[in-house]
Amino acid sequence: MSTLQVGDTAPAITAKNQQGETIHLSDFTGKRVILYFYPKDNTPGCTTEACNFRDNYQSLLSEGFEVVGVSIDGEQSHQKFIAKYELPFNLLADEDQKIVNDYGVWVEKNMYGKKYMGTARTTFLIDEQGKIAHIIKKVDNKNAAEQIRDLYK
């Protein structure tokens, strides 16, 4: 698979959210989508990033963005994560790893010399027509929303 680039059409997504509802990326046509991929619910970096989006959610909505998170965790894990941190946006369950593979973020990682496969923390900004406008590969967890706003100044 080739690597996604700015200007490419974002790969289609059909996945269940935390409530078991089917969400399609096409549901958001006409909005700018912050599609953020994160490794795991309830881990320090992922919690920091999700809470930053939570704290900025209303202003992001008013700026025409919708926030959608994706991890390989299941619906129940997402439900607990959302309840614990009062997250107001959808988290998609990608248990079969189709979305992370389609977006090229399922990669080999290395921790303490041990290699394993996991999700690379990456944010895709998708425009109103479903095209990739920006790709953030070095996500600043504490300032994720501001990092996005800086791209649109």
Short mmCIF file of C-alpha atoms in Angstrom, two decimals:
data_model
loop_
_atom_site.label_atom_id
_atom_site.label_comp_id
_atom_site.label_asym_id
_atom_site.label_seq_id
_atom_site.Cartn_x
_atom_site.Cartn_y
_atom_site.Cartn_z
CA MET A 1 0.00 0.00 0.00
CA SER A 2 1.26 3.46 -0.80
CA THR A 3 1.54 6.09 1.88
CA LEU A 4 -1.27 8.62 2.08
CA GLN A 5 -0.38 12.17 1.09
CA VAL A 6 -1.95 15.59 1.47
CA GLY A 7 -4.47 15.99 -1.36
CA ASP A 8 -5.42 12.30 -1.45
CA THR A 9 -9.02 11.31 -0.92
CA ALA A 10 -9.31 10.02 2.64
CA PRO A 11 -9.98 6.27 2.70
CA ALA A 12 -13.61 5.45 3.44
CA ILE A 13 -14.41 4.48 7.01
CA THR A 14 -17.27 2.38 8.28
CA ALA A 15 -16.91 1.46 11.95
CA LYS A 16 -18.81 1.17 15.20
CA ASN A 17 -18.52 3.94 17.76
CA GLN A 18 -18.61 3.53 21.53
CA GLN A 19 -22.40 3.02 21.43
CA GLY A 20 -22.32 0.38 18.71
CA GLU A 21 -23.66 2.86 16.13
CA THR A 22 -22.22 2.61 12.63
CA ILE A 23 -20.28 5.72 11.70
CA HIS A 24 -19.13 6.50 8.15
CA LEU A 25 -16.53 9.12 7.33
CA SER A 26 -18.97 10.31 4.65
CA ASP A 27 -21.39 11.28 7.48
CA PHE A 28 -19.15 14.32 7.97
CA THR A 29 -19.10 15.60 4.37
CA GLY A 30 -19.25 19.38 4.54
CA LYS A 31 -17.28 19.53 7.80
CA ARG A 32 -13.59 19.51 8.49
CA VAL A 33 -12.73 16.31 10.34
CA ILE A 34 -9.98 15.87 12.89
CA LEU A 35 -9.39 12.12 12.54
CA TYR A 36 -6.94 11.21 15.22
CA PHE A 37 -5.37 7.80 15.69
CA TYR A 38 -4.09 6.86 19.13
CA PRO A 39 -2.56 3.66 20.55
CA LYS A 40 -4.74 2.77 23.55
CA ASP A 41 -7.57 3.99 25.79
CA ASN A 42 -6.62 5.06 29.33
CA THR A 43 -2.87 5.36 28.74
CA PRO A 44 -1.12 8.60 29.77
CA GLY A 45 -0.36 10.10 26.35
CA CYS A 46 -3.68 9.06 24.86
CA THR A 47 -5.59 10.46 27.83
CA THR A 48 -3.73 13.78 27.60
CA GLU A 49 -4.52 14.06 23.89
CA ALA A 50 -8.20 13.10 24.30
CA CYS A 51 -8.66 15.56 27.18
CA ASN A 52 -7.09 18.35 25.13
CA PHE A 53 -9.64 17.69 22.40
CA ARG A 54 -12.39 17.54 25.05
CA ASP A 55 -11.34 20.88 26.54
CA ASN A 56 -11.31 22.51 23.08
CA TYR A 57 -14.29 20.62 21.62
CA GLN A 58 -16.87 23.42 21.62
CA SER A 59 -14.49 25.91 20.04
CA LEU A 60 -13.39 23.33 17.44
CA LEU A 61 -17.06 22.71 16.57
CA SER A 62 -17.63 26.45 16.21
CA GLU A 63 -14.64 26.57 13.84
CA GLY A 64 -16.27 23.90 11.64
CA PHE A 65 -14.37 20.85 12.85
CA GLU A 66 -15.65 17.48 14.03
CA VAL A 67 -13.39 15.32 16.21
CA VAL A 68 -13.25 11.54 15.71
CA GLY A 69 -10.80 9.28 17.53
CA VAL A 70 -9.73 5.82 16.35
CA SER A 71 -7.96 3.03 18.21
CA ILE A 72 -7.97 -0.75 18.04
CA ASP A 73 -9.76 -0.90 21.40
CA GLY A 74 -13.33 -2.21 21.46
CA GLU A 75 -16.63 -0.47 22.16
CA GLN A 76 -16.64 -1.32 25.89
CA SER A 77 -13.14 0.08 26.37
CA HIS A 78 -14.19 3.25 24.56
CA GLN A 79 -17.32 3.53 26.73
CA LYS A 80 -15.23 3.40 29.92
CA PHE A 81 -12.68 5.87 28.54
CA ILE A 82 -15.41 8.32 27.53
CA ALA A 83 -17.23 8.00 30.86
CA LYS A 84 -14.06 8.44 32.92
CA TYR A 85 -12.93 11.58 31.09
CA GLU A 86 -16.31 12.94 29.86
CA LEU A 87 -15.26 12.89 26.21
CA PRO A 88 -17.94 14.49 23.99
CA PHE A 89 -16.89 12.99 20.63
CA ASN A 90 -17.01 9.62 18.87
CA LEU A 91 -14.32 7.02 19.35
CA LEU A 92 -14.29 4.35 16.66
CA ALA A 93 -13.50 0.72 17.47
CA ASP A 94 -11.05 -0.68 14.92
CA GLU A 95 -10.60 -4.13 16.41
CA ASP A 96 -9.92 -5.76 13.02
CA GLN A 97 -7.27 -3.08 12.31
CA LYS A 98 -8.78 -2.22 8.92
CA ILE A 99 -8.78 1.56 9.46
CA VAL A 100 -5.27 1.75 10.92
CA ASN A 101 -4.03 -0.28 7.96
CA ASP A 102 -5.98 1.80 5.39
CA TYR A 103 -4.44 4.96 6.84
CA GLY A 104 -0.95 3.47 7.14
CA VAL A 105 -0.63 4.01 10.89
CA TRP A 106 -0.31 0.33 11.92
CA VAL A 107 3.46 0.16 12.20
CA GLU A 108 6.32 -1.69 13.82
CA LYS A 109 7.25 -0.08 17.12
CA ASN A 110 10.16 -0.65 19.45
CA MET A 111 10.03 -0.39 23.24
CA TYR A 112 12.97 -1.40 25.40
CA GLY A 113 14.40 -3.36 22.48
CA LYS A 114 11.20 -5.34 21.94
CA LYS A 115 9.59 -4.95 18.52
CA TYR A 116 5.83 -5.12 18.17
CA MET A 117 3.04 -3.81 15.94
CA GLY A 118 1.00 -0.85 17.12
CA THR A 119 -0.74 2.36 16.16
CA ALA A 120 1.43 5.37 15.36
CA ARG A 121 -0.12 8.44 16.96
CA THR A 122 -1.15 10.42 13.88
CA THR A 123 -3.78 13.05 13.10
CA PHE A 124 -5.36 13.46 9.67
CA LEU A 125 -7.20 16.68 8.91
CA ILE A 126 -9.81 15.99 6.28
CA ASP A 127 -11.47 18.85 4.40
CA GLU A 128 -15.15 19.33 3.62
CA GLN A 129 -14.83 17.33 0.39
CA GLY A 130 -13.15 14.32 2.02
CA LYS A 131 -9.59 15.14 0.93
CA ILE A 132 -6.62 14.98 3.29
CA ALA A 133 -5.66 18.58 4.06
CA HIS A 134 -2.88 17.93 6.60
CA ILE A 135 -1.17 14.99 8.28
CA ILE A 136 0.38 15.48 11.72
CA LYS A 137 2.88 12.74 12.50
CA LYS A 138 4.49 14.41 15.52
CA VAL A 139 1.43 15.04 17.66
CA ASP A 140 1.80 17.33 20.68
CA ASN A 141 -0.54 15.54 23.10
CA LYS A 142 -0.89 18.50 25.46
CA ASN A 143 -1.57 20.98 22.66
CA ALA A 144 -3.23 18.84 19.97
CA ALA A 145 -6.04 21.32 19.25
CA GLU A 146 -3.67 24.29 19.09
CA GLN A 147 -1.36 22.34 16.79
CA ILE A 148 -4.32 21.95 14.40
CA ARG A 149 -5.37 25.59 14.67
CA ASP A 150 -1.82 26.68 13.82
CA LEU A 151 -2.15 24.90 10.47
CA TYR A 152 -5.18 27.04 9.57
CA LYS A 153 -3.76 30.46 10.52
#
